[in-house]
Short mmCIF file of C-alpha atoms in Angstrom, two decimals:
data_model
loop_
_atom_site.label_atom_id
_atom_site.label_comp_id
_atom_site.label_asym_id
_atom_site.label_seq_id
_atom_site.Cartn_x
_atom_site.Cartn_y
_atom_site.Cartn_z
CA MET K 154 -22.44 31.71 24.59
CA ARG K 155 -20.28 28.61 24.24
CA ILE K 156 -17.07 29.28 22.31
CA GLY K 157 -15.09 26.48 20.70
CA GLU K 158 -13.35 25.14 17.62
CA PHE K 159 -15.70 23.29 15.28
CA ASP K 160 -15.14 21.00 12.34
CA ILE K 161 -16.38 22.94 9.32
CA ASN K 162 -18.91 20.20 8.56
CA ARG K 163 -20.49 20.75 12.01
CA ALA K 164 -20.46 24.55 11.94
CA ASP K 165 -23.96 25.09 10.55
CA GLY K 166 -25.72 27.76 12.64
CA LYS K 167 -22.57 28.75 14.55
CA ILE K 168 -21.73 32.46 15.09
CA LEU K 169 -18.48 33.89 13.70
CA LEU K 170 -16.15 35.53 16.21
CA ASN K 171 -14.18 37.38 13.52
CA ASP K 172 -14.54 38.57 9.94
CA ILE K 173 -13.75 35.86 7.39
CA ARG K 174 -12.44 37.02 4.01
CA LEU K 175 -13.66 35.18 0.92
CA ASP K 176 -13.11 35.85 -2.77
CA THR K 177 -16.78 36.82 -3.02
CA GLY K 178 -16.69 39.20 -0.03
CA ILE K 179 -16.59 39.19 3.76
CA LEU K 180 -18.47 37.02 6.22
CA PRO K 181 -18.71 39.53 9.09
CA ARG K 182 -18.17 38.95 12.76
CA GLY K 183 -21.44 37.87 14.38
CA HIS K 184 -22.68 36.26 11.16
CA LYS K 185 -24.61 33.01 11.58
CA LEU K 186 -23.12 30.40 9.25
CA SER K 187 -25.41 28.77 6.69
CA LYS K 188 -24.85 25.61 4.66
CA GLU K 189 -23.96 27.80 1.68
CA ASP K 190 -21.35 29.66 3.77
CA ILE K 191 -19.83 26.36 4.85
CA LEU K 192 -19.55 25.25 1.24
CA TYR K 193 -17.62 28.42 0.36
CA LEU K 194 -15.37 27.99 3.38
CA LYS K 195 -14.58 24.40 2.44
CA MET K 196 -13.74 25.54 -1.11
CA THR K 197 -11.13 27.93 0.33
CA GLY K 198 -9.52 25.07 2.26
CA ILE K 199 -10.84 25.93 5.73
CA ARG K 200 -11.45 22.73 7.70
CA LYS K 201 -11.89 24.03 11.26
CA ILE K 202 -13.23 27.29 12.62
CA THR K 203 -13.54 28.85 16.07
CA ALA K 204 -17.07 30.15 16.56
CA GLY K 205 -19.81 30.60 19.11
CA GLU K 206 -23.00 28.77 19.87
CA MET K 207 -25.93 30.80 21.22
CA GLY K 208 -27.57 29.61 24.43
CA VAL K 209 -31.22 30.05 25.30
CA ALA K 210 -30.36 32.85 27.76
CA ASP K 211 -27.98 34.71 25.43
CA LEU K 212 -28.59 38.11 23.86
CA SER K 213 -27.02 39.21 20.60
CA ALA K 214 -24.37 41.92 20.86
CA GLU K 215 -26.75 44.45 19.32
CA ASN K 216 -29.53 43.64 21.81
CA ALA K 217 -27.07 43.75 24.71
CA LEU K 218 -25.79 47.16 23.59
CA SER K 219 -29.35 48.42 23.19
CA ASN K 220 -29.91 47.50 26.85
CA LEU K 221 -26.64 48.96 28.15
CA ALA K 222 -26.46 52.24 26.21
CA PRO K 223 -29.49 53.93 27.83
CA ARG K 224 -28.17 52.94 31.28
CA ILE K 225 -25.00 55.00 30.83
CA ALA K 226 -26.32 57.79 28.57
CA GLY K 227 -27.45 60.69 30.73
CA LYS K 228 -28.38 64.32 30.26
CA ASN K 229 -28.01 65.68 26.70
CA VAL K 230 -26.58 62.40 25.41
CA VAL K 231 -27.89 60.20 22.58
CA TYR K 232 -26.75 56.92 21.09
CA VAL K 233 -26.81 55.37 17.62
CA THR K 234 -28.57 52.05 17.09
CA PRO K 235 -25.84 49.41 17.57
CA GLU K 236 -24.14 47.91 14.57
CA ARG K 237 -21.50 45.18 14.40
CA ASN K 238 -20.82 44.98 18.15
CA LEU K 239 -20.43 48.78 18.47
CA CYS K 240 -22.65 51.57 19.74
CA LYS K 241 -21.59 55.18 19.23
CA ILE K 242 -22.67 57.67 21.88
CA ALA K 243 -22.82 61.38 21.04
CA ALA K 244 -23.53 64.82 22.48
CA ASP K 245 -27.05 66.10 21.89
CA ARG K 246 -26.08 69.74 22.49
CA ASP K 247 -23.04 71.99 22.59
CA GLY K 248 -21.54 71.93 26.07
CA ILE K 249 -19.04 70.20 28.33
CA PHE K 250 -18.63 66.44 28.37
CA ILE K 251 -18.87 65.08 31.92
CA CYS K 252 -17.59 61.66 32.99
CA GLN K 253 -15.91 60.68 36.26
CA GLU K 254 -12.78 58.74 35.43
CA ASN K 255 -12.88 56.54 38.52
CA ARG K 256 -16.39 55.44 37.53
CA LEU K 257 -15.26 54.80 33.95
CA LEU K 258 -12.44 52.60 35.25
CA LYS K 259 -14.89 50.75 37.46
CA PHE K 260 -17.23 50.19 34.51
CA ASN K 261 -14.43 48.70 32.41
CA ARG K 262 -13.53 46.34 35.27
CA MET K 263 -17.04 44.91 35.44
CA SER K 264 -16.47 42.49 32.57
CA SER K 265 -13.80 41.94 29.93
CA LYS K 266 -16.62 41.35 27.46
CA VAL K 267 -17.89 44.94 27.60
CA VAL K 268 -15.68 47.97 26.87
CA LEU K 269 -16.45 51.69 27.09
CA ASN K 270 -14.00 54.19 25.59
CA THR K 271 -14.57 57.93 25.81
CA ILE K 272 -12.94 61.14 24.73
CA ALA K 273 -11.14 63.01 27.51
CA PRO K 274 -13.76 64.19 30.01
CA TYR K 275 -14.40 67.83 30.92
CA GLN K 276 -13.80 69.27 27.49
CA ASN K 277 -15.99 71.33 25.18
CA VAL K 278 -18.00 69.28 22.68
CA ARG K 279 -20.42 70.09 19.87
CA LYS K 280 -23.81 68.61 19.18
CA GLY K 281 -23.36 65.39 17.21
CA GLU K 282 -19.77 64.87 18.38
CA VAL K 283 -18.98 61.30 19.39
CA ILE K 284 -18.10 61.25 23.08
CA ALA K 285 -17.94 57.49 23.64
CA VAL K 286 -18.02 54.10 21.97
CA LEU K 287 -19.55 51.12 23.78
CA SER K 288 -18.57 47.70 22.47
CA VAL K 289 -19.25 44.06 23.22
CA CYS K 290 -16.37 41.72 22.44
CA PRO K 291 -18.18 38.39 21.79
CA PRO K 292 -21.12 38.20 19.36
CA ALA K 293 -23.47 37.62 22.31
CA LEU K 294 -23.72 38.20 26.05
CA GLU K 295 -25.25 36.01 28.72
CA GLU K 296 -28.45 37.51 30.11
CA GLU K 297 -27.15 36.83 33.63
CA LEU K 298 -24.03 38.93 32.97
CA LEU K 299 -26.14 41.75 31.58
CA GLU K 300 -28.32 41.70 34.71
CA GLU K 301 -25.20 41.78 36.90
CA ILE K 302 -23.82 44.82 35.05
CA ASP K 303 -27.22 46.49 35.26
CA PHE K 304 -27.26 45.97 39.03
CA LYS K 305 -23.77 47.41 39.44
CA LEU K 306 -24.82 50.51 37.51
CA SER K 307 -27.94 51.07 39.60
CA GLY K 308 -26.33 52.93 42.50
CA ASN K 309 -25.41 56.10 40.67
CA GLU K 310 -26.39 58.66 38.09
CA PRO K 311 -25.80 57.88 34.37
CA LEU K 312 -22.08 57.73 33.62
CA LEU K 313 -22.05 60.10 30.62
CA SER K 314 -23.60 63.55 30.34
CA VAL K 315 -23.15 66.88 28.57
CA GLU K 316 -23.64 70.03 30.61
CA GLU K 317 -24.38 73.53 29.39
CA THR K 318 -21.36 75.85 29.39
CA LYS K 319 -22.11 78.39 32.12
CA ASN K 320 -19.94 81.35 33.04
CA GLU K 321 -18.26 81.11 36.45
CA GLN K 322 -16.53 84.09 38.05
CA ALA K 323 -13.10 83.49 39.56
CA ALA K 324 -10.67 85.40 41.75
CA VAL K 325 -6.87 85.25 41.42
CA ILE K 326 -4.55 85.51 44.44
CA TYR K 327 -0.87 86.34 43.87
CA THR K 328 1.36 85.19 46.75
CA LYS K 329 4.39 87.48 46.61
CA PHE K 330 7.77 86.20 47.75
CA TYR K 331 10.24 88.45 45.86
CA ASP K 332 7.76 91.23 45.03
CA ASP K 333 9.84 92.40 42.08
CA ALA K 334 9.49 92.82 38.31
CA ALA K 335 10.66 89.27 37.54
CA GLU K 336 8.03 87.80 39.84
CA ASN K 337 5.32 89.99 38.28
CA HIS K 338 6.41 88.80 34.83
CA HIS K 339 6.09 85.19 36.06
CA PHE K 340 2.60 85.88 37.41
CA SER K 341 1.53 87.47 34.11
CA ALA K 342 2.72 84.47 32.09
CA ILE K 343 0.68 82.07 34.22
CA VAL K 344 -2.46 84.22 34.07
CA ARG K 345 -2.22 84.57 30.27
CA LYS K 346 -2.18 80.79 29.98
CA MET K 347 -5.04 80.45 32.46
CA VAL K 348 -7.15 82.90 30.44
CA LYS K 349 -6.36 81.04 27.21
CA ASN K 350 -7.18 77.60 28.66
CA TYR K 351 -10.19 78.31 30.84
CA THR K 352 -12.06 81.28 29.34
CA PRO K 353 -13.56 79.02 26.61
CA PHE K 354 -14.61 76.77 29.48
CA GLY K 355 -16.75 79.54 30.97
CA LEU K 356 -14.31 80.85 33.60
CA GLU K 357 -14.21 84.63 33.98
CA PHE K 358 -11.38 86.22 36.01
CA THR K 359 -13.11 89.16 37.66
CA ALA K 360 -11.03 89.91 40.79
CA GLU K 361 -7.35 90.00 41.77
CA TYR K 362 -5.78 89.94 45.23
CA SER K 363 -2.20 89.78 46.48
CA CYS K 364 -0.65 88.69 49.75
CA PRO K 365 2.76 87.81 51.23
CA HIS K 366 3.96 84.28 50.53
CA THR K 367 3.55 83.27 54.18
CA VAL K 368 1.25 80.82 55.92
CA ASP K 369 -0.77 83.56 57.61
CA GLY K 370 -0.79 85.79 54.55
CA ILE K 371 -2.08 83.08 52.21
CA ALA K 372 -4.64 81.82 54.73
CA GLU K 373 -6.05 85.31 55.26
CA ALA K 374 -6.27 86.01 51.51
CA VAL K 375 -7.94 82.67 50.76
CA ALA K 376 -10.47 83.16 53.55
CA TYR K 377 -11.36 86.61 52.21
CA ALA K 378 -11.62 85.56 48.55
CA ALA K 379 -13.49 82.32 49.27
CA GLY K 380 -16.18 84.31 51.05
CA ARG K 381 -16.84 86.27 47.86
CA HIS K 382 -16.12 83.93 44.95
CA ARG K 383 -17.01 80.32 44.08
CA VAL K 384 -13.63 79.77 42.38
CA VAL K 385 -10.35 81.04 43.84
CA MET K 386 -7.09 80.42 41.96
CA ILE K 387 -3.76 80.89 43.74
CA VAL K 388 -0.78 81.91 41.59
CA PRO K 389 2.19 81.18 43.90
CA GLY K 390 5.42 83.10 44.27
CA MET K 391 7.24 79.88 45.22
CA PRO K 392 6.64 76.20 44.41
CA ALA K 393 5.14 73.89 47.03
CA CYS K 394 7.67 71.09 47.41
CA HIS K 395 6.35 69.37 50.54
CA PRO K 396 2.98 68.79 52.26
CA ASP K 397 4.15 71.15 55.03
CA ASP K 398 5.46 73.84 52.66
CA THR K 399 4.04 77.36 52.93
CA ALA K 400 1.00 77.12 50.65
CA PRO K 401 -0.13 73.62 51.74
CA ALA K 402 0.29 74.60 55.39
CA ALA K 403 -1.82 77.71 54.80
CA LEU K 404 -4.58 75.74 53.09
CA LYS K 405 -4.69 73.20 55.92
CA THR K 406 -5.45 75.97 58.40
CA ILE K 407 -8.31 77.54 56.46
CA VAL K 408 -10.09 75.08 54.12
CA ASP K 409 -12.65 72.38 54.90
CA SER K 410 -10.78 69.70 52.96
CA ILE K 411 -7.96 69.24 50.44
CA VAL K 412 -9.28 66.92 47.74
CA CYS K 413 -6.12 66.92 45.58
CA SER K 414 -2.75 67.40 47.28
CA HIS K 415 -0.51 66.89 44.23
CA ILE K 416 -0.33 65.35 40.76
CA PRO K 417 2.24 62.82 39.47
CA GLN K 418 4.06 65.15 37.08
CA ALA K 419 7.67 66.08 37.70
CA ASP K 420 7.51 69.65 36.40
CA ALA K 421 4.09 70.49 37.87
CA PRO K 422 3.52 68.41 41.00
CA ASP K 423 2.16 71.22 43.17
CA LEU K 424 -1.37 71.45 41.81
CA MET K 425 -3.63 71.49 44.86
CA ILE K 426 -7.41 71.65 44.99
CA ALA K 427 -9.38 72.36 48.14
CA VAL K 428 -12.90 73.17 49.27
CA LYS K 429 -14.05 75.87 51.69
CA ARG K 430 -17.81 75.94 52.12
CA ASN K 431 -19.14 76.40 48.57
CA ALA K 432 -15.86 77.73 47.15
CA LYS K 433 -13.27 75.75 45.20
CA ILE K 434 -9.64 76.80 45.87
CA ILE K 435 -7.12 75.86 43.18
CA HIS K 436 -3.38 76.26 43.82
CA MET K 437 -1.78 76.49 40.36
CA PRO K 438 1.53 74.68 39.73
CA TYR K 439 4.42 77.13 40.09
CA ASN K 440 5.72 76.19 36.62
CA TYR K 441 2.30 76.16 34.97
CA ASP K 442 3.40 78.72 32.36
CA LYS K 443 6.22 76.43 31.18
CA THR K 444 4.44 73.08 31.50
CA VAL K 445 2.15 71.06 29.26
CA SER K 446 -0.07 69.14 31.65
CA PRO K 447 -3.31 67.65 30.32
CA LEU K 448 -3.80 66.06 33.75
CA ALA K 449 -3.57 69.39 35.59
CA ASP K 450 -5.89 71.05 33.08
CA ARG K 451 -8.40 68.21 33.39
CA PHE K 452 -8.33 68.29 37.19
CA ILE K 453 -8.84 72.06 37.17
CA ARG K 454 -11.81 71.70 34.84
CA ILE K 455 -13.30 69.03 37.09
CA ALA K 456 -12.88 71.31 40.10
CA VAL K 457 -14.53 74.24 38.33
CA LYS K 458 -17.45 72.41 36.73
CA LYS K 459 -18.41 69.62 39.14
CA ASP K 460 -21.06 70.60 41.67
CA LYS K 461 -19.47 68.79 44.63
CA ILE K 462 -15.87 67.54 44.49
CA THR K 463 -14.23 64.79 46.57
CA GLN K 464 -10.91 62.96 46.60
CA SER K 465 -12.31 60.27 44.31
CA ASP K 466 -12.67 62.83 41.50
CA PHE K 467 -8.90 63.23 41.30
CA ALA K 468 -7.60 59.70 40.86
CA PHE K 469 -4.34 59.25 38.98
CA GLU K 470 -5.36 56.19 36.96
CA GLN K 471 -5.48 56.76 33.23
CA ASN K 472 -8.14 55.75 30.73
CA VAL K 473 -7.84 55.24 26.98
CA PHE K 474 -9.60 58.15 25.30
CA LEU K 475 -10.97 58.48 21.81
CA GLY K 476 -9.98 61.07 19.27
CA ASN K 477 -12.60 63.65 18.37
CA GLU K 478 -15.24 62.52 15.87
CA ILE K 479 -18.56 63.81 14.52
CA LEU K 480 -21.48 61.51 13.76
CA SER K 481 -22.00 60.88 10.05
CA ASN K 482 -25.27 62.01 8.45
CA GLU K 483 -26.38 58.38 8.22
CA GLU K 484 -25.63 57.83 11.91
CA LYS K 485 -27.50 61.02 12.85
CA ASN K 486 -30.58 59.48 11.26
CA ARG K 487 -30.30 56.57 13.69
CA ILE K 488 -29.74 58.41 16.98
CA ILE K 489 -31.88 57.53 19.97
CA ALA K 490 -32.45 59.73 23.01
CA PRO K 491 -32.82 57.43 26.04
CA ASP K 492 -36.15 57.80 27.79
CA ASP K 493 -36.11 59.65 31.07
CA LYS K 494 -37.69 56.95 33.20
CA LYS K 495 -37.63 58.95 36.40
CA ASN K 496 -40.98 60.35 37.45
CA LYS K 497 -40.45 64.10 37.83
CA LYS K 498 -42.86 64.11 40.79
CA GLU K 499 -40.76 61.62 42.75
CA PRO K 500 -38.16 63.01 45.14
CA SER K 501 -34.48 62.68 44.36
CA ILE K 502 -32.93 61.06 47.43
CA ALA K 503 -29.28 60.11 47.94
CA ALA K 504 -28.09 57.36 50.28
CA VAL K 505 -25.15 57.74 52.66
CA ILE K 506 -23.97 54.47 54.20
CA LEU K 507 -21.96 54.94 57.39
CA ALA K 508 -19.23 52.27 57.40
CA ALA K 509 -16.26 54.06 58.98
CA GLY K 510 -16.55 53.12 62.67
CA VAL K 511 -14.22 50.99 64.77
CA SER K 512 -16.92 48.66 66.19
CA SER K 513 -15.62 49.15 69.72
CA ARG K 514 -18.71 47.67 71.39
CA ALA K 515 -18.61 44.57 69.17
CA ARG K 516 -14.86 44.07 70.02
CA ARG K 517 -14.01 43.27 66.39
CA ASN K 518 -14.79 44.68 62.95
CA LYS K 519 -18.43 43.65 62.82
CA LEU K 520 -18.84 45.04 59.30
CA MET K 521 -16.57 42.34 57.87
CA VAL K 522 -18.35 39.44 59.61
CA LYS K 523 -19.79 37.13 56.94
CA ILE K 524 -23.59 36.92 56.90
CA GLY K 525 -24.95 34.67 54.18
CA GLY K 526 -21.54 34.54 52.53
CA LYS K 527 -21.10 38.33 52.35
CA PRO K 528 -19.66 40.91 54.74
CA LEU K 529 -22.33 42.44 56.97
CA PHE K 530 -21.91 45.95 55.55
CA MET K 531 -22.71 44.73 52.01
CA LYS K 532 -26.30 44.10 53.11
CA ALA K 533 -26.83 47.85 53.51
CA VAL K 534 -24.87 48.61 50.33
CA GLU K 535 -26.92 46.22 48.21
CA ALA K 536 -30.19 47.47 49.68
CA ALA K 537 -29.27 51.07 48.84
CA VAL K 538 -28.09 50.19 45.33
CA ARG K 539 -31.29 48.25 44.59
CA SER K 540 -33.47 51.04 45.96
CA LYS K 541 -34.55 54.24 44.24
CA ALA K 542 -31.88 56.18 46.12
CA SER K 543 -29.23 57.72 43.86
CA PRO K 544 -26.41 58.47 44.08
CA VAL K 545 -25.16 56.10 46.78
CA PHE K 546 -22.18 57.05 48.98
CA VAL K 547 -20.27 54.69 51.28
CA ILE K 548 -18.18 56.33 54.00
CA THR K 549 -15.20 54.19 55.00
CA GLY K 550 -12.56 54.78 57.65
CA HIS K 551 -11.48 51.98 59.99
CA ASP K 552 -10.21 48.99 57.95
CA ALA K 553 -11.03 51.01 54.81
CA GLU K 554 -8.94 48.96 52.38
CA ASN K 555 -10.75 45.72 53.21
CA LEU K 556 -14.17 47.29 52.91
CA GLU K 557 -13.36 49.11 49.68
CA GLU K 558 -12.10 45.91 48.08
CA HIS K 559 -15.68 44.59 48.18
CA LEU K 560 -16.97 47.80 46.56
CA GLU K 561 -14.44 47.90 43.74
CA ASN K 562 -16.74 46.75 40.97
CA ILE K 563 -19.96 48.47 42.04
CA ASP K 564 -20.63 51.91 40.59
CA ILE K 565 -21.07 53.86 43.81
CA ASN K 566 -19.18 56.70 45.46
CA ILE K 567 -16.59 55.77 48.09
CA LEU K 568 -15.51 58.50 50.51
CA ARG K 569 -12.76 57.77 53.03
CA ASN K 570 -13.12 59.52 56.39
CA HIS K 571 -9.63 59.96 57.81
CA ASP K 572 -11.12 61.44 60.97
CA TYR K 573 -13.41 58.47 61.70
CA ALA K 574 -12.06 58.06 65.24
CA SER K 575 -13.73 61.36 66.15
CA GLY K 576 -17.14 59.78 65.80
CA VAL K 577 -20.04 59.23 63.44
CA LYS K 578 -20.69 62.96 63.05
CA THR K 579 -17.57 63.32 60.90
CA SER K 580 -18.83 60.61 58.54
CA ILE K 581 -22.27 62.18 58.30
CA ARG K 582 -20.82 65.59 57.49
CA LEU K 583 -18.48 64.13 54.88
CA GLY K 584 -21.33 62.27 53.23
CA LEU K 585 -23.88 65.08 53.25
CA LYS K 586 -21.52 67.72 51.88
CA SER K 587 -20.84 65.38 48.94
CA VAL K 588 -24.52 64.87 48.05
CA PRO K 589 -25.35 66.78 44.83
CA SER K 590 -27.36 69.97 45.21
CA SER K 591 -30.00 68.50 42.91
CA CYS K 592 -31.01 65.93 45.57
CA ASP K 593 -34.03 66.74 47.74
CA GLY K 594 -32.68 64.80 50.70
CA ALA K 595 -30.43 62.01 51.91
CA LEU K 596 -30.89 58.70 53.70
CA LEU K 597 -28.39 58.03 56.49
CA ILE K 598 -27.94 54.27 56.78
CA PRO K 599 -25.62 52.64 59.34
CA ALA K 600 -23.75 49.76 57.72
CA ASP K 601 -24.50 47.33 60.57
CA MET K 602 -28.13 46.64 59.60
CA PRO K 603 -28.21 43.08 58.20
CA ASN K 604 -31.93 43.07 57.35
CA ILE K 605 -32.38 46.46 55.74
CA THR K 606 -34.05 46.08 52.34
CA ALA K 607 -34.50 48.11 49.18
CA GLU K 608 -38.25 47.83 49.66
CA TYR K 609 -38.13 49.53 53.04
CA LEU K 610 -35.78 52.26 51.79
CA ASN K 611 -38.20 52.86 48.91
CA ARG K 612 -41.02 53.14 51.45
CA MET K 613 -39.08 55.87 53.23
CA ILE K 614 -38.40 57.66 49.94
CA LYS K 615 -42.08 57.42 48.99
CA SER K 616 -42.99 58.98 52.35
CA PHE K 617 -40.87 62.03 51.53
CA ASN K 618 -42.90 64.99 50.24
CA LYS K 619 -41.07 66.55 47.29
CA GLY K 620 -41.19 70.33 47.44
CA LYS K 621 -41.90 70.50 51.16
CA GLU K 622 -39.28 72.12 53.37
CA ARG K 623 -37.86 70.80 56.66
CA GLN K 624 -38.54 67.07 56.70
CA LEU K 625 -37.07 64.44 59.01
CA LEU K 626 -38.24 60.87 58.44
CA VAL K 627 -37.33 58.24 61.03
CA SER K 628 -37.93 54.48 61.13
CA ALA K 629 -40.19 53.35 63.93
CA TYR K 630 -41.32 50.08 65.52
CA GLY K 631 -43.07 49.31 68.78
CA GLY K 632 -43.10 52.92 69.89
CA HIS K 633 -39.35 53.38 69.45
CA LYS K 634 -37.29 55.18 66.80
CA TYR K 635 -34.62 53.45 64.74
CA ASN K 636 -32.32 53.85 61.78
CA PRO K 637 -32.29 54.67 58.93
CA VAL K 638 -33.08 58.39 58.93
CA LEU K 639 -34.00 60.62 55.97
CA TRP K 640 -33.12 64.33 56.18
CA SER K 641 -34.31 66.96 53.72
CA SER K 642 -31.48 68.97 52.17
CA ASP K 643 -32.37 72.17 54.04
CA LEU K 644 -31.70 70.32 57.33
CA TYR K 645 -28.21 69.06 56.43
CA PRO K 646 -26.51 71.54 58.81
CA THR K 647 -28.38 69.93 61.74
CA ALA K 648 -28.19 66.34 60.48
CA ASP K 649 -25.27 65.31 62.66
CA LEU K 650 -27.00 62.76 64.87
CA VAL K 651 -28.59 59.37 64.24
CA PRO K 652 -30.81 57.23 66.50
CA GLU K 653 -27.92 55.43 68.20
CA ASP K 654 -26.61 58.67 69.74
CA SER K 655 -27.05 59.06 73.47
CA HIS K 656 -28.70 62.47 73.20
CA LEU K 657 -31.29 61.33 70.67
CA ARG K 658 -34.39 62.22 72.67
CA GLN K 659 -33.44 65.89 73.00
CA VAL K 660 -32.49 66.06 69.32
CA PHE K 661 -35.84 64.70 68.19
CA LEU K 662 -37.63 67.12 70.50
CA GLU K 663 -35.86 69.95 68.68
CA HIS K 664 -37.10 68.57 65.34
CA SER K 665 -40.54 67.45 66.50
CA ASP K 666 -42.42 70.02 64.39
CA TYR K 667 -41.44 68.29 61.17
CA LEU K 668 -40.54 64.75 62.27
CA SER K 669 -42.45 61.89 60.63
CA LEU K 670 -42.31 58.18 61.45
CA VAL K 671 -42.11 55.42 58.85
CA GLU K 672 -43.32 52.16 60.36
CA SER K 673 -40.95 49.21 60.16
CA ASP K 674 -40.69 45.79 61.80
CA ALA K 675 -38.38 44.05 64.26
CA GLU K 676 -36.26 42.38 61.58
CA THR K 677 -35.66 45.47 59.45
CA CYS K 678 -34.73 47.60 62.47
CA LEU K 679 -32.08 45.19 63.72
CA ASP K 680 -28.57 46.58 64.03
CA VAL K 681 -25.45 44.92 65.40
CA ASN K 682 -23.63 46.54 68.30
CA PHE K 683 -22.50 43.94 70.83
CA PRO K 684 -20.65 40.57 70.74
CA ASN K 685 -23.83 38.62 71.52
CA ASP K 686 -25.50 40.27 68.49
CA LEU K 687 -22.75 38.84 66.29
CA GLU K 688 -23.08 35.44 67.92
CA LEU K 689 -26.80 35.36 67.21
CA LEU K 690 -26.18 36.37 63.61
CA THR K 691 -23.60 33.71 62.89
CA LYS K 692 -24.58 30.88 65.26
CA ASP K 693 -25.32 27.68 63.38
CA GLY K 694 -26.04 29.62 60.21
CA GLU K 695 -29.09 31.32 61.69
CA GLU K 696 -30.43 34.36 59.90
CA ALA K 697 -29.90 37.85 61.25
CA SER K 698 -33.59 38.12 62.06
CA SER K 699 -33.14 35.72 64.98
CA ALA K 700 -31.96 38.66 67.08
CA ALA K 701 -34.38 41.31 68.28
CA PRO K 702 -33.52 44.98 67.92
CA ALA K 703 -32.44 46.93 70.94
CA ALA K 704 -34.73 49.86 71.69
CA LYS K 705 -33.23 53.32 71.28
CA PRO K 706 -33.41 56.05 73.87
#
């Protein structure tokens, strides 16, 4: 849409950007001016007006919203037919509103012309309650922009959903420092508030343990409770004032990962959230009984209700949230439930892109080398996003900031591997443990494959047999095995090797009973490992396909 200031005599057919008040009523935003409208405007003394002119590839705001709303509306979510540049999105059942804030921020960075506001995520909602409002600022959107937004949304599950409120049993650990009446009174005050805040959320406190407020004491108690409960909440006898304080030090010795080490709130900084196997461990702020902390409460709800939690779930950036609102009766008559386009017989496959390595053999960061105007690793990212794989995870490590800058406005999951120097296994484990339980399997895709395509990834996904246990699909060409590799979810514990590992042959012998090959070609199989590979890729603007793949062991 072309926006400009027009002489009123030349404004016939132009689209209003704002409401115009007349004695006879309102000419609304988005209204197409007629000759009669222009006459009225001239009578009021208006001589110039800023308006828009529709192009052949433009969509009206209502049509654009009708395209965008079903892309972000997920499970148990409906939307009202758009009206006046707005589309209300509502819960279609009682439950808990789910929306990852980092993804919401990313959505609102995609274009200044499209805005999504939501109520605070991870709260109880009722059927018909408005959970979000999607708006388009100009009266029309370019079709090209809409396609770009659609692409950026394609690498993940729908942004908004409402989940059923399910009861979750939790254990409480008291870490005793003073072990006196005053400390017990402090513990009781915190637990009363926990019961008040989280019982309506489905949390049931069914077990209590106590231990000394020491590193060994806390570690032993957490290990015991985590083996018996999916949620473990620590009520501390002393605040945690430093990353090496007693409770943080204890958690570091016993948990798999700490996904939230603190929150930016002066009177409650020591909220910590960690994961040990399938258990979530939540260290309550010492002053929780005296503190009002919507951020802490929201983070705790995320930890309790989200299937798999990572560091990206606990970002500190803030969004603008709506107040609570119920759809009007008239709006309820116009609700639309987005069609579930996914074929239930198709497998649900995630993609894990391995982009954390140091590129030691290539002698420089090969993933940032420009191929066709884009960093090499973006070839794998774009192929995964365009494929049927969802959700998509990118594991970063070495030079993480530079890589993540290119991913900022694509709706995928970024996981930073701080232990990347220990090898690719650490990235694989980080990625696979973050894949939702609902996925049947996961593609492992090295980020140094310049010719990997969505079509080939879809071929691998199509070759996966939904419902069949123990599947390992491997790319193959010319009698050799290559990346990428697709592991079924029941094989995740053994999925710590990929075809570039030196012990590949023995690994594939161990999995030979259920290994299947997916035929590829020389171009698709190409990966970049050595300096001469990079030279062939970039020499005189030649395409990546000019280099032949190196056979694997």
